[in-house]
């Protein structure tokens, strides 16, 4: 675990950010990784696809974290009926098969990067909300919060300035792991043909390569390997963050 | 069954009512959010429909009524399990789904059983040899599998086992006319089931292995294990009878929570392997832009998840008699 925690941050900047940093590389004369069924350069596709996958992954996770955090904070801090209402909704969204819901959402609204991001966020926020609620619930009766209340600090300030910094670490861990899930979901969606038609993505490349699996297996293998490496790196960072931010787990 | 259990089941069933209502309401809202209604789609299919004709269709379907009336009518239909008609395939959605559901359930249950068996075995093995290379190997493999998109893994398994080695079929559920006997048919389906079930199950096996390892280590720290050791019981007996039963609870909880996730994964895996279940139906509905069918599938799969969660609660009682069904 410790080795992974150390390796995570080392792997991370090398891996995904190399791809984000570079703009779409024009197909070189050699075409290092060959071309796909339509004669498009694979490397260019990989780089472009990586940008789309990462963008959607990060944005969806960010959006889901914000929504989950706000709802979780309100539910945990105030409790009572509003808590009931929010938690019922959360459980409801946890019950619905999330991938199927994402498929339906993207199918109803045209598949653009924005819509895909929103759809993934819609199915991802409940886990953050649950966690945030638990954190706020644990903190709301602590002495420092009671102190703040005693000096007449408004709820908004207590939530944002006092409890939030304490509740944030576990949420950050979960949302960094959520980036990985979001990338996997996005690749699944675009594999089914629900990707943005104007953008290449890794899942789309695998979907296209599926028809020539018998003759050119590497065409599907390479983008898939990219997903594995990226998601693995993000998971390692998440684990690293968990070890860094959660001292209670250290001794394990 | 004891009276308490019966009452518990009845109470849980009653709790399901609002959830089912909410699922139906969500479905209705999604259908309304979609651009274009059934009349538009049908008119579009005919190719030569006038505006008046579209309006007439709309009246026939009751699409011109106030939204609340439409909603009540929709709820009434849903309560009778009438999920509408697939506008493309011209068949009731409920029938289409009922045709495909068994194949999906077979795939899901097989994958889940494989995943739990493998995951628990590996998790226990890793926990008993904590810190050794066995533990490390299992943990690293689990991390790797964790990061692999299952649909891609499926494709790679097809390349290896079907194309290279020619060992297993690459898709479908059975070969028509090959097997004459019932046993032959079962074996044929089983052969087709191996790859998709392994693909779908592997991810969860990794999840359960990690959870099982952590959970076993926690149980190992408890007093009754020390007592068992002091009694001179063998490590094997302690692991497989004393610790396992207690460490299994989180795995069961997670497995129950992940049924929805499993169903989503099944959609992708079925598409990869041409498995004739709900997932294939989702893909077909997507290709044909058959929204009614898609929403019906969302509805039914949500219900499946709710029912499985109920079943998990019952299993819980068997594993841990301290949890009584009140």
Coordinates of C-alpha atoms in Angstrom, one line a residue:
Chain A
X1 CA 0.0 0.0 0.0
X2 CA 2.8 2.4 0.9
X3 CA 4.6 1.6 -2.3
X4 CA 1.5 2.3 -4.3
X5 CA 1.0 5.5 -2.5
X6 CA 4.5 6.6 -3.4
X7 CA 4.3 5.3 -6.9
X8 CA 0.9 6.9 -7.5
X9 CA 2.0 10.6 -7.6
X10 CA 5.0 9.6 -9.6
X11 CA 3.0 7.8 -12.2
X12 CA 0.3 10.4 -12.4
X13 CA 2.0 13.5 -13.9
X14 CA 3.8 11.4 -16.5
X15 CA 0.7 9.6 -17.6
X16 CA -2.4 11.5 -18.4
X17 CA -1.0 15.0 -18.4
X18 CA 1.4 14.2 -21.2
X19 CA -1.6 13.7 -23.4
X20 CA -3.6 16.7 -22.2
X21 CA -0.7 19.0 -22.7
X22 CA -0.1 18.2 -26.3
X23 CA -2.5 19.4 -28.9
X24 CA -3.6 17.0 -31.5
X25 CA -0.5 15.7 -33.2
X26 CA -0.7 15.6 -37.0
X27 CA -0.3 12.2 -38.5
X28 CA 3.4 11.7 -39.0
X29 CA 4.8 10.1 -42.1
X30 CA 5.5 6.9 -40.3
X31 CA 2.3 6.6 -38.3
X32 CA 3.9 5.1 -35.2
X33 CA 0.8 3.1 -34.2
X34 CA -0.6 2.5 -37.6
X35 CA -4.0 3.7 -38.8
X36 CA -7.6 2.6 -38.1
X37 CA -10.2 1.2 -40.5
X38 CA -10.7 4.5 -42.2
X39 CA -7.0 5.2 -42.5
X40 CA -6.9 7.6 -39.7
X41 CA -3.7 7.9 -37.7
X42 CA -4.0 5.9 -34.5
X43 CA -1.7 7.9 -32.4
X44 CA -3.5 11.1 -33.2
X45 CA -6.7 9.4 -32.3
X46 CA -5.3 8.2 -29.1
X47 CA -4.1 11.7 -28.1
X48 CA -7.3 13.3 -29.1
X49 CA -9.4 10.6 -27.5
X50 CA -7.4 11.0 -24.3
X51 CA -8.2 14.6 -24.1
X52 CA -11.9 13.9 -24.5
X53 CA -11.9 11.1 -22.0
X54 CA -10.0 13.1 -19.4
X55 CA -12.0 16.2 -19.9
X56 CA -15.3 14.3 -19.5
X57 CA -13.9 12.3 -16.6
X58 CA -12.7 15.4 -14.7
X59 CA -15.7 17.6 -15.4
X60 CA -18.3 15.0 -14.6
X61 CA -16.5 14.1 -11.4
X62 CA -16.2 17.8 -10.5
X63 CA -19.9 18.5 -11.2
X64 CA -21.0 15.4 -9.3
X65 CA -18.8 16.3 -6.3
X66 CA -20.3 19.8 -6.2
X67 CA -23.9 18.6 -6.4
X68 CA -23.2 15.8 -3.9
X69 CA -21.4 18.1 -1.5
X70 CA -24.1 20.7 -1.5
X71 CA -26.9 18.2 -1.0
X72 CA -25.0 16.2 1.5
X73 CA -24.1 19.2 3.5
X74 CA -27.6 20.5 3.7
X75 CA -29.0 17.0 4.6
X76 CA -26.3 16.3 7.2
X77 CA -26.3 19.8 8.8
X78 CA -30.0 20.5 9.0
X79 CA -31.3 16.9 9.4
X80 CA -35.0 16.4 9.8
X81 CA -37.4 16.4 6.9
X82 CA -35.0 17.9 4.4
X83 CA -32.5 15.2 5.3
X84 CA -35.2 12.6 4.7
X85 CA -36.1 14.0 1.4
X86 CA -32.5 14.3 0.1
X87 CA -31.5 10.9 1.3
X88 CA -34.6 9.2 -0.2
X89 CA -33.7 10.8 -3.5
X90 CA -30.1 9.7 -3.1
X91 CA -31.0 6.1 -2.4
X92 CA -33.4 6.2 -5.3
X93 CA -30.6 7.2 -7.7
X94 CA -28.4 4.6 -6.1
X95 CA -31.0 2.0 -6.9
X96 CA -31.5 2.7 -10.6
X97 CA -28.9 0.9 -12.7
X98 CA -26.6 3.9 -13.3
X99 CA -25.2 2.9 -16.6
X100 CA -28.6 2.2 -18.1
X101 CA -29.8 5.6 -16.9
X102 CA -26.8 7.3 -18.4
X103 CA -27.5 5.5 -21.7
X104 CA -31.1 6.7 -21.7
X105 CA -30.1 10.2 -20.8
X106 CA -27.5 10.5 -23.5
X107 CA -29.9 8.8 -26.0
X108 CA -32.7 11.3 -25.2
X109 CA -30.5 14.4 -25.4
X110 CA -28.1 14.3 -28.3
X111 CA -24.6 12.9 -27.5
X112 CA -22.4 16.0 -27.1
X113 CA -19.5 16.3 -24.7
X114 CA -21.7 18.5 -22.4
X115 CA -24.6 16.1 -22.4
X116 CA -22.4 13.0 -21.7
X117 CA -20.7 14.9 -18.9
X118 CA -24.0 15.9 -17.4
X119 CA -25.4 12.3 -17.7
X120 CA -22.3 10.8 -16.0
X121 CA -22.6 13.5 -13.3
X122 CA -26.3 12.7 -12.8
X123 CA -25.5 9.1 -12.1
X124 CA -22.4 9.8 -9.9
X125 CA -23.4 12.4 -7.3
X126 CA -25.3 10.1 -4.9
X127 CA -22.1 8.5 -3.5
X128 CA -20.6 11.9 -2.7
X129 CA -23.9 13.1 -1.2
X130 CA -24.0 10.1 1.2
X131 CA -20.4 10.6 2.3
X132 CA -20.8 14.3 2.7
X133 CA -23.9 13.9 4.7
X134 CA -22.2 11.4 7.0
X135 CA -19.3 13.8 7.6
X136 CA -21.6 16.8 8.2
X137 CA -23.7 14.8 10.5
X138 CA -20.7 13.8 12.5
X139 CA -19.4 17.3 12.8
X140 CA -22.6 19.3 13.4
X141 CA -22.7 18.7 17.1
X142 CA -19.0 18.9 17.8
X143 CA -18.0 21.6 20.3
X144 CA -16.3 23.9 17.8
X145 CA -19.5 24.1 15.8
X146 CA -21.6 24.7 18.9
X147 CA -19.1 27.5 19.7
X148 CA -19.6 29.1 16.3
X149 CA -23.4 28.9 16.8
X150 CA -23.1 30.4 20.2
X151 CA -21.3 33.5 18.8
X152 CA -24.1 33.8 16.3
X153 CA -22.4 32.8 13.2
X154 CA -24.8 32.2 10.3
X155 CA -25.4 28.6 9.2
X156 CA -23.9 29.4 5.8
X157 CA -20.6 30.4 7.3
X158 CA -20.5 27.5 9.6
X159 CA -21.1 25.1 6.7
X160 CA -18.7 26.7 4.3
X161 CA -15.9 27.9 6.5
X162 CA -16.0 25.7 9.6
X163 CA -17.3 22.2 8.7
X164 CA -16.4 22.0 5.0
X165 CA -12.6 22.0 5.5
X166 CA -12.9 19.2 8.0
X167 CA -15.4 17.2 5.8
X168 CA -13.5 17.6 2.6
X169 CA -10.6 15.1 2.7
X170 CA -12.7 11.9 2.4
X171 CA -14.8 13.6 -0.2
X172 CA -11.7 14.5 -2.3
X173 CA -10.6 10.8 -2.2
X174 CA -14.0 9.6 -3.4
X175 CA -14.2 12.2 -6.1
X176 CA -10.7 11.5 -7.4
X177 CA -11.7 7.8 -7.7
X178 CA -14.8 8.9 -9.4
X179 CA -12.8 10.4 -12.2
X180 CA -11.7 6.9 -13.0
X181 CA -15.2 5.5 -12.9
X182 CA -16.4 8.4 -15.1
X183 CA -13.7 7.6 -17.7
X184 CA -14.8 4.0 -17.7
X185 CA -18.4 5.0 -18.1
X186 CA -17.6 7.4 -20.9
X187 CA -15.7 4.7 -22.7
X188 CA -18.6 2.4 -22.4
X189 CA -21.0 4.9 -23.7
X190 CA -18.9 5.8 -26.7
X191 CA -18.3 2.1 -27.3
X192 CA -22.1 1.7 -27.7
X193 CA -22.0 4.5 -30.2
X194 CA -23.2 7.2 -27.8
X195 CA -20.0 9.3 -28.0
X196 CA -19.9 12.8 -29.4
X197 CA -19.9 12.2 -33.2
X198 CA -17.5 15.1 -33.7
X199 CA -14.9 13.9 -31.3
X200 CA -12.7 10.8 -31.2
X201 CA -12.6 8.9 -28.0
X202 CA -11.0 5.7 -26.8
X203 CA -14.3 3.9 -26.4
X204 CA -15.3 4.9 -29.9
X205 CA -12.0 3.7 -31.3
X206 CA -12.6 0.3 -29.6
X207 CA -16.1 0.2 -31.0
X208 CA -14.9 0.9 -34.5
X209 CA -12.1 -1.7 -34.2
X210 CA -14.5 -4.4 -33.1
X211 CA -15.6 -5.2 -36.6
X212 CA -12.0 -6.0 -37.6
X213 CA -11.1 -7.9 -34.4
X214 CA -10.3 -11.0 -36.3
X215 CA -7.7 -9.4 -38.6
X216 CA -6.4 -6.5 -36.6
X217 CA -6.8 -7.2 -32.9
X218 CA -4.2 -4.5 -31.9
X219 CA -6.6 -1.8 -33.2
X220 CA -8.9 -2.5 -30.3
X221 CA -6.1 -3.4 -27.9
X222 CA -4.2 -0.1 -28.0
X223 CA -7.0 2.3 -27.0
X224 CA -8.1 -0.2 -24.3
X225 CA -4.6 -0.3 -22.9
X226 CA -4.7 3.5 -22.8
X227 CA -7.8 3.4 -20.7
X228 CA -6.3 0.8 -18.3
X229 CA -3.2 2.8 -17.8
X230 CA -5.0 6.1 -17.3
X231 CA -7.6 4.6 -14.9
X232 CA -5.0 2.7 -13.0
X233 CA -2.9 5.9 -12.6
X234 CA -6.0 7.8 -11.3
X235 CA -6.9 5.0 -8.9
X236 CA -3.3 5.0 -7.6
X237 CA -3.5 8.8 -7.0
X238 CA -6.8 8.2 -5.2
X239 CA -5.2 5.6 -3.0
X240 CA -2.3 7.9 -2.4
X241 CA -4.6 10.7 -1.4
X242 CA -6.5 8.3 0.8
X243 CA -3.3 7.4 2.7
X244 CA -2.2 11.0 2.9
X245 CA -5.5 12.4 4.0
X246 CA -6.7 9.7 6.2
X247 CA -4.2 9.1 9.0
X248 CA -6.5 6.6 10.7
X249 CA -5.9 4.1 8.0
X250 CA -2.1 4.5 8.0
X251 CA -1.3 1.7 10.3
X252 CA -3.0 -0.9 8.1
Chain B
X1 CA -40.5 -19.5 7.6
X2 CA -41.0 -17.8 10.9
X3 CA -43.8 -15.3 11.4
X4 CA -41.3 -12.6 11.9
X5 CA -39.7 -13.2 8.5
X6 CA -43.0 -13.2 6.7
X7 CA -43.9 -9.9 8.4
X8 CA -40.5 -8.5 7.5
X9 CA -40.9 -9.5 3.8
X10 CA -44.4 -7.9 3.7
X11 CA -43.2 -4.7 5.2
X12 CA -40.3 -4.5 2.8
X13 CA -42.6 -5.1 -0.1
X14 CA -44.8 -2.2 1.1
X15 CA -41.7 0.0 1.2
X16 CA -41.1 -0.8 -2.4
X17 CA -44.3 0.9 -3.5
X18 CA -43.0 4.5 -3.4
X19 CA -39.7 3.5 -5.0
X20 CA -41.6 1.8 -7.9
X21 CA -43.8 4.9 -8.2
X22 CA -40.8 7.1 -8.3
X23 CA -39.1 5.0 -11.0
X24 CA -42.3 5.2 -13.1
X25 CA -42.5 9.0 -12.6
X26 CA -38.9 9.4 -13.6
X27 CA -39.6 7.3 -16.8
X28 CA -42.6 9.5 -17.6
X29 CA -40.5 12.7 -17.1
X30 CA -37.7 11.4 -19.3
X31 CA -40.2 10.4 -22.1
X32 CA -41.6 13.9 -21.9
X33 CA -38.2 15.5 -22.0
X34 CA -37.3 13.8 -25.2
X35 CA -37.6 15.9 -28.3
X36 CA -40.6 14.7 -30.4
X37 CA -43.4 12.4 -29.2
X38 CA -44.8 9.1 -30.4
X39 CA -47.0 10.8 -33.0
X40 CA -44.0 12.6 -34.5
X41 CA -42.1 9.3 -34.7
X42 CA -44.9 7.4 -36.3
X43 CA -45.7 10.2 -38.7
X44 CA -42.0 10.3 -39.6
X45 CA -41.9 6.6 -40.3
X46 CA -44.8 6.9 -42.8
X47 CA -42.8 9.5 -44.6
X48 CA -45.8 11.3 -46.1
X49 CA -47.8 12.4 -43.0
X50 CA -49.5 15.7 -43.0
X51 CA -49.6 18.0 -40.0
X52 CA -53.3 17.2 -39.6
X53 CA -52.6 13.5 -39.5
X54 CA -49.9 14.0 -36.8
X55 CA -52.5 15.9 -34.8
X56 CA -55.0 13.1 -35.2
X57 CA -52.4 10.6 -34.0
X58 CA -51.7 12.8 -31.1
X59 CA -55.4 12.8 -30.1
X60 CA -55.6 9.0 -30.5
X61 CA -52.6 8.5 -28.2
X62 CA -54.0 11.1 -25.8
X63 CA -51.0 13.2 -26.2
X64 CA -53.1 16.4 -26.5
X65 CA -54.5 16.0 -22.9
X66 CA -53.2 18.0 -20.0
X67 CA -49.9 16.7 -18.7
X68 CA -51.4 15.5 -15.4
X69 CA -54.0 13.4 -17.1
X70 CA -51.4 11.9 -19.3
X71 CA -49.3 11.1 -16.2
X72 CA -52.2 9.4 -14.5
X73 CA -53.0 7.4 -17.6
X74 CA -49.3 6.4 -17.8
X75 CA -49.2 5.3 -14.2
X76 CA -52.4 3.3 -14.7
X77 CA -50.8 1.5 -17.7
X78 CA -47.6 0.9 -15.9
X79 CA -49.4 -0.6 -12.9
X80 CA -50.9 -3.2 -15.3
X81 CA -47.4 -3.8 -16.6
X82 CA -48.3 -2.3 -19.9
X83 CA -45.1 -0.5 -20.9
X84 CA -46.4 0.6 -24.3
X85 CA -45.5 -0.6 -27.7
X86 CA -42.1 -0.6 -29.3
X87 CA -42.8 1.8 -32.2
X88 CA -40.1 0.2 -34.3
X89 CA -40.5 -3.5 -33.6
X90 CA -44.3 -3.2 -33.4
X91 CA -44.5 -5.4 -30.3
X92 CA -45.4 -4.7 -26.7
X93 CA -42.4 -3.6 -24.8
X94 CA -43.2 -5.8 -21.9
X95 CA -43.1 -8.9 -24.1
X96 CA -39.8 -7.9 -25.7
X97 CA -38.3 -7.5 -22.3
X98 CA -39.8 -10.7 -20.9
X99 CA -38.2 -12.5 -23.8
X100 CA -34.8 -11.3 -23.0
X101 CA -34.8 -11.0 -19.2
X102 CA -34.0 -14.7 -18.5
X103 CA -30.8 -14.6 -20.5
X104 CA -29.6 -11.5 -18.7
X105 CA -30.4 -13.0 -15.3
X106 CA -28.6 -16.2 -16.2
X107 CA -25.5 -14.2 -17.2
X108 CA -25.7 -11.9 -14.1
X109 CA -26.2 -14.7 -11.6
X110 CA -23.4 -16.8 -13.1
X111 CA -21.1 -13.8 -13.1
X112 CA -22.0 -12.9 -9.6
X113 CA -21.5 -16.4 -8.3
X114 CA -18.1 -16.6 -10.1
X115 CA -17.1 -13.2 -8.7
X116 CA -18.1 -13.9 -5.1
X117 CA -16.4 -17.4 -5.1
X118 CA -13.2 -16.1 -6.7
X119 CA -13.2 -12.9 -4.8
X120 CA -13.8 -14.5 -1.4
X121 CA -11.2 -17.2 -2.0
X122 CA -8.6 -14.7 -3.1
X123 CA -9.4 -12.3 -0.4
X124 CA -9.1 -15.0 2.3
X125 CA -5.8 -16.2 0.8
X126 CA -4.4 -12.7 0.7
X127 CA -5.5 -12.0 4.3
X128 CA -4.0 -15.2 5.6
X129 CA -0.7 -14.5 4.0
X130 CA -0.7 -10.8 4.7
X131 CA 2.4 -9.0 3.4
X132 CA 3.8 -12.0 1.5
X133 CA 4.2 -12.1 -2.3
X134 CA 0.8 -14.0 -2.5
X135 CA -0.9 -11.0 -0.9
X136 CA 1.0 -8.5 -3.1
X137 CA 0.2 -10.4 -6.3
X138 CA -3.5 -10.6 -5.5
X139 CA -3.7 -6.9 -4.5
X140 CA -1.8 -5.7 -7.6
X141 CA -3.9 -7.9 -9.9
X142 CA -7.1 -6.6 -8.3
X143 CA -5.9 -3.0 -8.9
X144 CA -5.2 -3.9 -12.5
X145 CA -8.5 -5.5 -13.1
X146 CA -10.2 -2.7 -11.3
X147 CA -8.9 -0.3 -14.0
X148 CA -9.9 -2.4 -17.0
X149 CA -13.0 -1.6 -19.0
X150 CA -14.9 -4.9 -19.0
X151 CA -16.1 -4.6 -22.6
X152 CA -12.5 -4.3 -23.8
X153 CA -11.4 -7.2 -21.7
X154 CA -14.2 -9.2 -23.3
X155 CA -12.9 -8.3 -26.8
X156 CA -9.4 -9.3 -25.8
X157 CA -10.7 -12.6 -24.4
X158 CA -12.4 -13.2 -27.7
X159 CA -9.2 -12.5 -29.6
X160 CA -7.3 -15.0 -27.4
X161 CA -9.8 -17.8 -26.7
X162 CA -11.9 -17.7 -29.8
X163 CA -9.7 -16.4 -32.6
X164 CA -6.3 -17.6 -31.6
X165 CA -7.0 -20.8 -29.7
X166 CA -10.4 -21.5 -31.2
X167 CA -11.5 -22.9 -27.9
X168 CA -14.7 -21.1 -27.1
X169 CA -17.4 -19.5 -29.1
X170 CA -17.1 -15.8 -29.6
X171 CA -20.7 -14.9 -29.2
X172 CA -24.3 -15.9 -29.1
X173 CA -26.0 -18.2 -26.6
X174 CA -26.4 -21.5 -28.4
X175 CA -25.8 -23.1 -31.7
X176 CA -29.0 -24.0 -33.5
X177 CA -29.4 -27.7 -34.3
X178 CA -26.1 -28.9 -32.8
X179 CA -27.4 -30.3 -29.5
X180 CA -30.1 -32.9 -29.7
X181 CA -30.4 -33.8 -26.0
X182 CA -31.4 -31.6 -23.2
X183 CA -28.0 -32.2 -21.6
X184 CA -26.3 -31.3 -24.8
X185 CA -28.2 -28.0 -24.9
X186 CA -27.3 -27.1 -21.4
X187 CA -23.6 -27.8 -22.1
X188 CA -23.8 -25.8 -25.3
X189 CA -25.3 -22.8 -23.4
X190 CA -22.6 -23.2 -20.7
X191 CA -19.9 -23.1 -23.3
X192 CA -21.3 -19.9 -24.6
X193 CA -21.7 -18.6 -21.1
X194 CA -18.0 -19.0 -20.0
X195 CA -16.5 -16.0 -21.7
X196 CA -19.2 -13.4 -21.0
X197 CA -19.7 -14.5 -17.4
X198 CA -15.9 -14.5 -16.8
X199 CA -15.6 -11.1 -18.3
X200 CA -18.5 -9.6 -16.3
X201 CA -17.5 -11.4 -13.1
X202 CA -13.8 -10.5 -13.1
X203 CA -14.2 -6.9 -12.2
X204 CA -16.4 -7.8 -9.2
X205 CA -14.0 -10.6 -8.2
X206 CA -11.4 -7.9 -7.9
X207 CA -13.7 -5.7 -5.9
X208 CA -14.7 -8.5 -3.5
X209 CA -11.1 -9.8 -3.2
X210 CA -10.0 -6.4 -1.9
X211 CA -13.0 -6.0 0.4
X212 CA -12.7 -9.6 1.7
X213 CA -9.1 -9.1 2.5
X214 CA -9.7 -6.0 4.5
X215 CA -12.7 -7.5 6.2
X216 CA -10.8 -10.7 7.1
X217 CA -8.0 -8.7 8.6
X218 CA -10.5 -6.8 10.7
X219 CA -12.1 -10.0 12.0
X220 CA -8.7 -11.5 12.7
X221 CA -8.2 -8.7 15.2
X222 CA -11.2 -9.7 17.2
X223 CA -11.2 -11.6 20.5
X224 CA -13.0 -14.7 19.4
X225 CA -10.3 -15.5 16.9
X226 CA -7.7 -15.3 19.6
X227 CA -9.9 -17.6 21.7
X228 CA -10.1 -20.0 18.8
X229 CA -6.4 -20.0 18.4
X230 CA -5.9 -20.5 22.2
X231 CA -8.2 -23.6 21.9
X232 CA -5.7 -25.0 19.4
X233 CA -7.9 -24.9 16.3
X234 CA -6.0 -25.1 13.1
X235 CA -5.5 -21.9 11.1
X236 CA -7.6 -23.4 8.2
X237 CA -10.5 -24.1 10.5
X238 CA -10.3 -20.6 11.9
X239 CA -10.2 -19.0 8.5
X240 CA -12.9 -20.9 6.8
X241 CA -15.4 -21.4 9.5
X242 CA -14.9 -18.8 12.2
X243 CA -13.6 -15.8 10.4
X244 CA -15.2 -16.3 7.0
X245 CA -18.8 -16.2 8.2
X246 CA -18.3 -12.9 9.9
X247 CA -16.1 -11.3 7.2
X248 CA -18.6 -12.2 4.5
X249 CA -21.2 -9.6 5.6
X250 CA -19.7 -6.6 3.9
X251 CA -19.2 -8.6 0.7
X252 CA -22.9 -9.5 0.7
X253 CA -23.9 -5.9 1.4
X254 CA -21.7 -4.6 -1.5
X255 CA -22.9 -7.3 -3.8
X256 CA -26.4 -6.3 -3.2
X257 CA -25.6 -2.6 -3.7
X258 CA -23.9 -3.4 -6.9
X259 CA -26.6 -5.2 -8.7
X260 CA -27.5 -2.1 -10.6
X261 CA -23.9 -1.7 -11.6
X262 CA -23.8 -5.3 -12.6
X263 CA -26.8 -4.8 -14.8
X264 CA -25.2 -1.9 -16.5
X265 CA -22.0 -3.9 -17.1
X266 CA -24.1 -6.6 -18.5
X267 CA -25.4 -4.2 -21.2
X268 CA -21.9 -3.8 -22.5
X269 CA -20.8 -7.4 -22.2
X270 CA -23.9 -8.7 -23.9
X271 CA -23.2 -6.3 -26.8
X272 CA -19.7 -7.5 -27.1
X273 CA -20.7 -11.2 -27.0
X274 CA -24.0 -11.0 -28.8
X275 CA -25.7 -12.5 -25.8
X276 CA -29.4 -12.3 -26.4
X277 CA -30.4 -10.5 -23.2
X278 CA -31.6 -7.1 -22.1
X279 CA -28.3 -5.5 -22.9
X280 CA -28.5 -6.5 -26.6
X281 CA -32.0 -5.1 -26.5
X282 CA -30.6 -1.8 -25.2
X283 CA -28.1 -1.7 -28.0
X284 CA -30.8 -2.5 -30.7
X285 CA -33.1 0.1 -29.2
X286 CA -30.3 2.7 -29.4
X287 CA -29.5 1.9 -33.0
X288 CA -33.1 2.1 -33.9
X289 CA -33.8 5.1 -31.7
X290 CA -36.6 3.2 -30.0
X291 CA -37.2 5.3 -26.9
X292 CA -40.2 3.5 -25.6
X293 CA -38.3 0.3 -25.5
X294 CA -35.3 2.0 -23.8
X295 CA -37.5 3.5 -21.1
X296 CA -39.2 0.1 -20.6
X297 CA -35.8 -1.5 -20.0
X298 CA -34.8 1.2 -17.6
X299 CA -38.0 0.6 -15.7
X300 CA -37.7 -3.2 -15.6
X301 CA -34.1 -3.2 -14.7
X302 CA -34.7 -0.8 -11.8
X303 CA -37.4 -3.2 -10.5
X304 CA -35.0 -6.1 -10.8
X305 CA -32.5 -4.2 -8.7
X306 CA -35.1 -3.4 -6.0
X307 CA -36.1 -7.0 -5.8
X308 CA -32.6 -8.3 -5.6
X309 CA -31.9 -5.8 -2.8
X310 CA -34.8 -7.3 -0.9
X311 CA -33.4 -10.8 -1.5
X312 CA -30.0 -9.6 -0.1
X313 CA -31.7 -8.4 3.1
X314 CA -33.1 -11.9 3.6
X315 CA -29.7 -13.6 3.0
X316 CA -28.3 -11.3 5.6
X317 CA -30.5 -12.8 8.2
X318 CA -29.2 -16.3 7.4
X319 CA -25.5 -15.2 7.6
X320 CA -25.9 -13.3 10.8
X321 CA -28.6 -14.5 13.1
X322 CA -28.1 -11.4 15.3
X323 CA -29.9 -9.4 12.6
X324 CA -33.5 -10.3 13.3
X325 CA -36.2 -9.3 10.9
X326 CA -38.3 -6.9 12.9

